[in-house]
mmCIF file of C-alpha atoms in Angstrom:
data_model
loop_
_atom_site.group_PDB
_atom_site.id
_atom_site.type_symbol
_atom_site.label_atom_id
_atom_site.label_comp_id
_atom_site.label_asym_id
_atom_site.label_seq_id
_atom_site.Cartn_x
_atom_site.Cartn_y
_atom_site.Cartn_z
ATOM 1 C CA MET Y 23 -2.072 6.046 -7.887
ATOM 2 C CA GLY Y 24 -3.301 9.365 -8.448
ATOM 3 C CA ILE Y 25 -2.555 10.859 -5.975
ATOM 4 C CA ARG Y 26 -5.103 14.060 -4.982
ATOM 5 C CA PRO Y 27 -3.570 16.740 -2.525
ATOM 6 C CA THR Y 28 -6.059 16.039 -0.141
ATOM 7 C CA ASP Y 29 -5.520 12.417 0.007
ATOM 8 C CA ARG Y 30 -5.635 10.269 3.009
ATOM 9 C CA ILE Y 31 -3.342 7.386 1.758
ATOM 10 C CA LEU Y 32 -1.638 4.387 4.051
ATOM 11 C CA GLU Y 33 1.030 2.686 2.757
ATOM 12 C CA ILE Y 34 1.788 -0.983 4.306
ATOM 13 C CA GLY Y 35 5.685 -1.628 4.940
ATOM 14 C CA CYS Y 36 7.313 1.121 4.480
ATOM 15 C CA GLY Y 37 10.766 0.396 5.188
ATOM 16 C CA ARG Y 38 13.202 3.774 5.091
ATOM 17 C CA GLY Y 39 9.824 5.827 3.996
ATOM 18 C CA SER Y 40 11.114 6.485 0.741
ATOM 19 C CA ALA Y 41 7.078 6.582 -0.860
ATOM 20 C CA VAL Y 42 6.300 8.727 1.890
ATOM 21 C CA SER Y 43 9.117 11.329 0.919
ATOM 22 C CA LEU Y 44 7.532 11.032 -2.798
ATOM 23 C CA ILE Y 45 3.800 11.551 -1.745
ATOM 24 C CA CYS Y 46 4.364 13.861 0.956
ATOM 25 C CA GLU Y 47 5.411 16.715 -1.779
ATOM 26 C CA ARG Y 48 2.015 16.185 -3.761
ATOM 27 C CA LEU Y 49 -0.431 16.600 -0.319
ATOM 28 C CA ASP Y 50 -1.875 19.636 0.881
ATOM 29 C CA GLY Y 51 -4.367 18.867 3.300
ATOM 30 C CA GLY Y 52 -4.370 15.110 2.718
ATOM 31 C CA ARG Y 53 -1.918 12.291 4.856
ATOM 32 C CA ILE Y 54 0.190 9.888 5.254
ATOM 33 C CA THR Y 55 0.108 6.960 7.396
ATOM 34 C CA ALA Y 56 2.364 4.587 6.851
ATOM 35 C CA ILE Y 57 3.140 1.300 8.864
ATOM 36 C CA ASP Y 58 5.811 -1.454 9.014
ATOM 37 C CA ARG Y 59 6.203 -4.441 11.229
ATOM 38 C CA SER Y 60 10.400 -3.148 12.363
ATOM 39 C CA ILE Y 61 10.814 -0.442 14.320
ATOM 40 C CA THR Y 62 13.967 0.051 12.805
ATOM 41 C CA MET Y 63 12.547 1.068 10.146
ATOM 42 C CA VAL Y 64 9.960 3.136 11.432
ATOM 43 C CA LYS Y 65 12.676 4.967 13.000
ATOM 44 C CA LEU Y 66 14.632 5.569 9.892
ATOM 45 C CA ALA Y 67 11.411 6.488 8.161
ATOM 46 C CA GLU Y 68 10.583 9.495 10.482
ATOM 47 C CA GLN Y 69 14.143 10.792 10.348
ATOM 48 C CA ARG Y 70 13.998 10.847 6.972
ATOM 49 C CA ASN Y 71 10.858 12.534 7.003
ATOM 50 C CA ASP Y 72 10.944 14.491 9.657
ATOM 51 C CA ALA Y 73 9.984 17.689 8.180
ATOM 52 C CA HIS Y 74 6.847 16.199 6.940
ATOM 53 C CA VAL Y 75 6.056 14.608 9.949
ATOM 54 C CA ALA Y 76 6.330 18.094 11.720
ATOM 55 C CA ALA Y 77 3.724 19.854 9.347
ATOM 56 C CA GLY Y 78 1.126 16.917 10.230
ATOM 57 C CA LYS Y 79 1.534 15.517 6.273
ATOM 58 C CA ALA Y 80 2.904 12.023 7.637
ATOM 59 C CA VAL Y 81 2.488 9.469 10.686
ATOM 60 C CA PHE Y 82 4.578 6.084 11.215
ATOM 61 C CA HIS Y 83 3.456 3.469 12.929
ATOM 62 C CA ALA Y 84 5.289 0.061 14.245
ATOM 63 C CA ALA Y 85 3.188 -2.558 13.981
ATOM 64 C CA ALA Y 86 1.930 -5.894 11.686
ATOM 65 C CA LEU Y 87 -1.199 -4.590 9.347
ATOM 66 C CA ASP Y 88 -4.093 -6.476 11.673
ATOM 67 C CA ALA Y 89 -2.403 -5.007 15.461
ATOM 68 C CA ALA Y 90 -1.767 -1.010 14.035
ATOM 69 C CA ASP Y 91 -4.241 1.356 16.286
ATOM 70 C CA LEU Y 92 -5.310 3.604 12.980
ATOM 71 C CA ASP Y 93 -8.049 5.855 14.900
ATOM 72 C CA ASP Y 94 -10.558 4.366 12.925
ATOM 73 C CA ASP Y 95 -9.035 6.035 10.012
ATOM 74 C CA ARG Y 96 -10.667 5.472 6.261
ATOM 75 C CA PHE Y 97 -8.190 5.563 3.423
ATOM 76 C CA ASP Y 98 -8.635 6.851 -0.162
ATOM 77 C CA LYS Y 99 -5.507 4.863 -0.647
ATOM 78 C CA VAL Y 100 -3.721 2.084 0.689
ATOM 79 C CA PHE Y 101 -0.645 0.712 -1.149
ATOM 80 C CA ALA Y 102 1.949 -2.146 -0.215
ATOM 81 C CA ILE Y 103 5.150 -2.121 -2.626
ATOM 82 C CA ASN Y 104 6.906 -5.312 -2.485
ATOM 83 C CA VAL Y 105 5.590 -6.572 0.575
ATOM 84 C CA ASN Y 106 4.682 -10.508 0.418
ATOM 85 C CA LEU Y 107 2.007 -10.553 2.969
ATOM 86 C CA PHE Y 108 -0.712 -11.074 -0.241
ATOM 87 C CA TRP Y 109 0.794 -13.430 -2.177
ATOM 88 C CA VAL Y 110 3.390 -15.682 0.218
ATOM 89 C CA ARG Y 111 0.526 -16.927 2.707
ATOM 90 C CA SER Y 112 -3.334 -17.238 3.313
ATOM 91 C CA SER Y 113 -4.130 -13.758 3.787
ATOM 92 C CA GLU Y 114 -7.565 -13.305 4.334
ATOM 93 C CA ARG Y 115 -7.949 -11.440 7.651
ATOM 94 C CA GLU Y 116 -5.365 -8.789 6.435
ATOM 95 C CA LEU Y 117 -7.196 -8.217 3.247
ATOM 96 C CA ASP Y 118 -10.681 -7.721 4.950
ATOM 97 C CA HIS Y 119 -9.039 -5.019 7.643
ATOM 98 C CA VAL Y 120 -7.809 -3.057 4.527
ATOM 99 C CA ARG Y 121 -10.912 -3.869 2.922
ATOM 100 C CA SER Y 122 -12.801 -1.838 5.793
ATOM 101 C CA LEU Y 123 -10.287 0.838 5.642
ATOM 102 C CA LEU Y 124 -10.889 1.788 2.388
ATOM 103 C CA LYS Y 125 -13.370 4.183 2.109
ATOM 104 C CA PRO Y 126 -16.338 3.604 -0.494
ATOM 105 C CA SER Y 127 -14.182 4.610 -3.304
ATOM 106 C CA GLY Y 128 -11.258 3.847 -2.402
ATOM 107 C CA ALA Y 129 -8.062 1.650 -4.005
ATOM 108 C CA LEU Y 130 -5.563 -0.972 -2.817
ATOM 109 C CA TYR Y 131 -2.374 -1.237 -4.573
ATOM 110 C CA LEU Y 132 -0.390 -3.778 -4.575
ATOM 111 C CA VAL Y 133 3.093 -3.627 -6.957
ATOM 112 C CA TYR Y 134 5.724 -6.381 -6.966
ATOM 113 C CA GLU Y 135 9.131 -6.178 -9.056
ATOM 114 C CA PRO Y 136 10.322 -9.688 -8.869
ATOM 115 C CA PRO Y 137 14.098 -10.602 -8.906
ATOM 116 C CA ASP Y 138 13.162 -13.123 -11.512
ATOM 117 C CA SER Y 139 10.863 -11.141 -14.397
ATOM 118 C CA SER Y 140 9.458 -14.636 -15.390
ATOM 119 C CA ARG Y 141 7.842 -14.501 -12.214
ATOM 120 C CA ALA Y 142 5.767 -11.428 -12.601
ATOM 121 C CA ALA Y 143 2.585 -12.669 -13.961
ATOM 122 C CA ALA Y 144 2.970 -15.837 -11.635
ATOM 123 C CA ILE Y 145 2.415 -13.182 -8.655
ATOM 124 C CA ALA Y 146 -0.455 -11.172 -10.666
ATOM 125 C CA ASP Y 147 -2.164 -14.615 -11.172
ATOM 126 C CA ARG Y 148 -1.566 -15.910 -7.603
ATOM 127 C CA ILE Y 149 -3.117 -12.844 -6.275
ATOM 128 C CA ALA Y 150 -5.893 -11.157 -8.523
ATOM 129 C CA PRO Y 151 -8.473 -14.080 -7.916
ATOM 130 C CA PHE Y 152 -7.694 -13.555 -4.125
ATOM 131 C CA LEU Y 153 -8.909 -10.017 -4.595
ATOM 132 C CA THR Y 154 -12.134 -10.929 -6.151
ATOM 133 C CA GLU Y 155 -12.612 -13.827 -3.685
ATOM 134 C CA HIS Y 156 -12.564 -11.003 -0.832
ATOM 135 C CA GLY Y 157 -14.726 -8.211 -2.350
ATOM 136 C CA PHE Y 158 -12.749 -6.419 -4.918
ATOM 137 C CA THR Y 159 -12.710 -5.477 -8.901
ATOM 138 C CA THR Y 160 -8.976 -5.827 -9.777
ATOM 139 C CA THR Y 161 -6.974 -4.257 -12.340
ATOM 140 C CA VAL Y 162 -3.535 -6.068 -13.169
ATOM 141 C CA SER Y 163 -0.770 -3.878 -15.054
ATOM 142 C CA MET Y 164 2.610 -4.763 -16.364
ATOM 143 C CA ALA Y 165 5.251 -2.646 -17.483
ATOM 144 C CA THR Y 166 9.027 -2.902 -17.686
ATOM 145 C CA THR Y 167 11.581 -0.815 -15.696
ATOM 146 C CA ARG Y 168 15.066 1.435 -16.512
ATOM 147 C CA ARG Y 169 16.848 -1.644 -15.177
ATOM 148 C CA SER Y 170 14.703 -4.064 -17.524
ATOM 149 C CA MET Y 171 13.026 -5.627 -14.938
ATOM 150 C CA ALA Y 172 8.979 -6.631 -14.855
ATOM 151 C CA LEU Y 173 6.666 -4.483 -12.686
ATOM 152 C CA VAL Y 174 3.326 -5.851 -11.585
ATOM 153 C CA CYS Y 175 0.733 -3.533 -9.922
ATOM 154 C CA LEU Y 176 -2.781 -4.732 -8.890
ATOM 155 C CA LYS Y 177 -5.539 -2.199 -8.172
ATOM 156 C CA ALA Y 178 -8.245 -2.751 -6.240
ATOM 157 C CA THR Y 179 -11.261 -1.432 -5.769
ATOM 158 C CA LYS Y 180 -14.463 -2.157 -3.778
ATOM 159 C CA ASP Y 181 -17.003 -4.216 -4.677
ATOM 160 C CA LEU Y 182 -19.679 -1.928 -3.325
ATOM 161 C CA ASP Y 183 -22.322 -5.322 -3.480
ATOM 162 C CA HIS Y 184 -20.034 -7.230 -1.589
#
């Protein structure tokens, strides 16, 4: 994602906060806001990242994406790892909300590691046109993890004329 020290970042579906921990190590003046629908996961993430929370580098919210109170924040980067929201069901409202949360030069990163590697391309093929329809320019990257699993990352940047 090319995280810069002063980036404002939003994670959708933070789970136990592993990604937050890694990102906070790279921040100096920046901040990550992490949301998850599960209050249990948010509590675990806050415990794992208590020093980052105390330092003002991390903020957590137990809420669905479209219900999260983000204080009119605008983000350089928004990301979700293995969050099915954007490919399992219709998510126009949530995607439009993400678009409104991004700064003009911001980017959305959707990362998936499907349990069946043969599904990676299908996931990308389903999500990429959806992102384009909603005002994003999309780049798809495919890789193989150390465990020989397929990994797909969609990077979507805002079309400024949309």
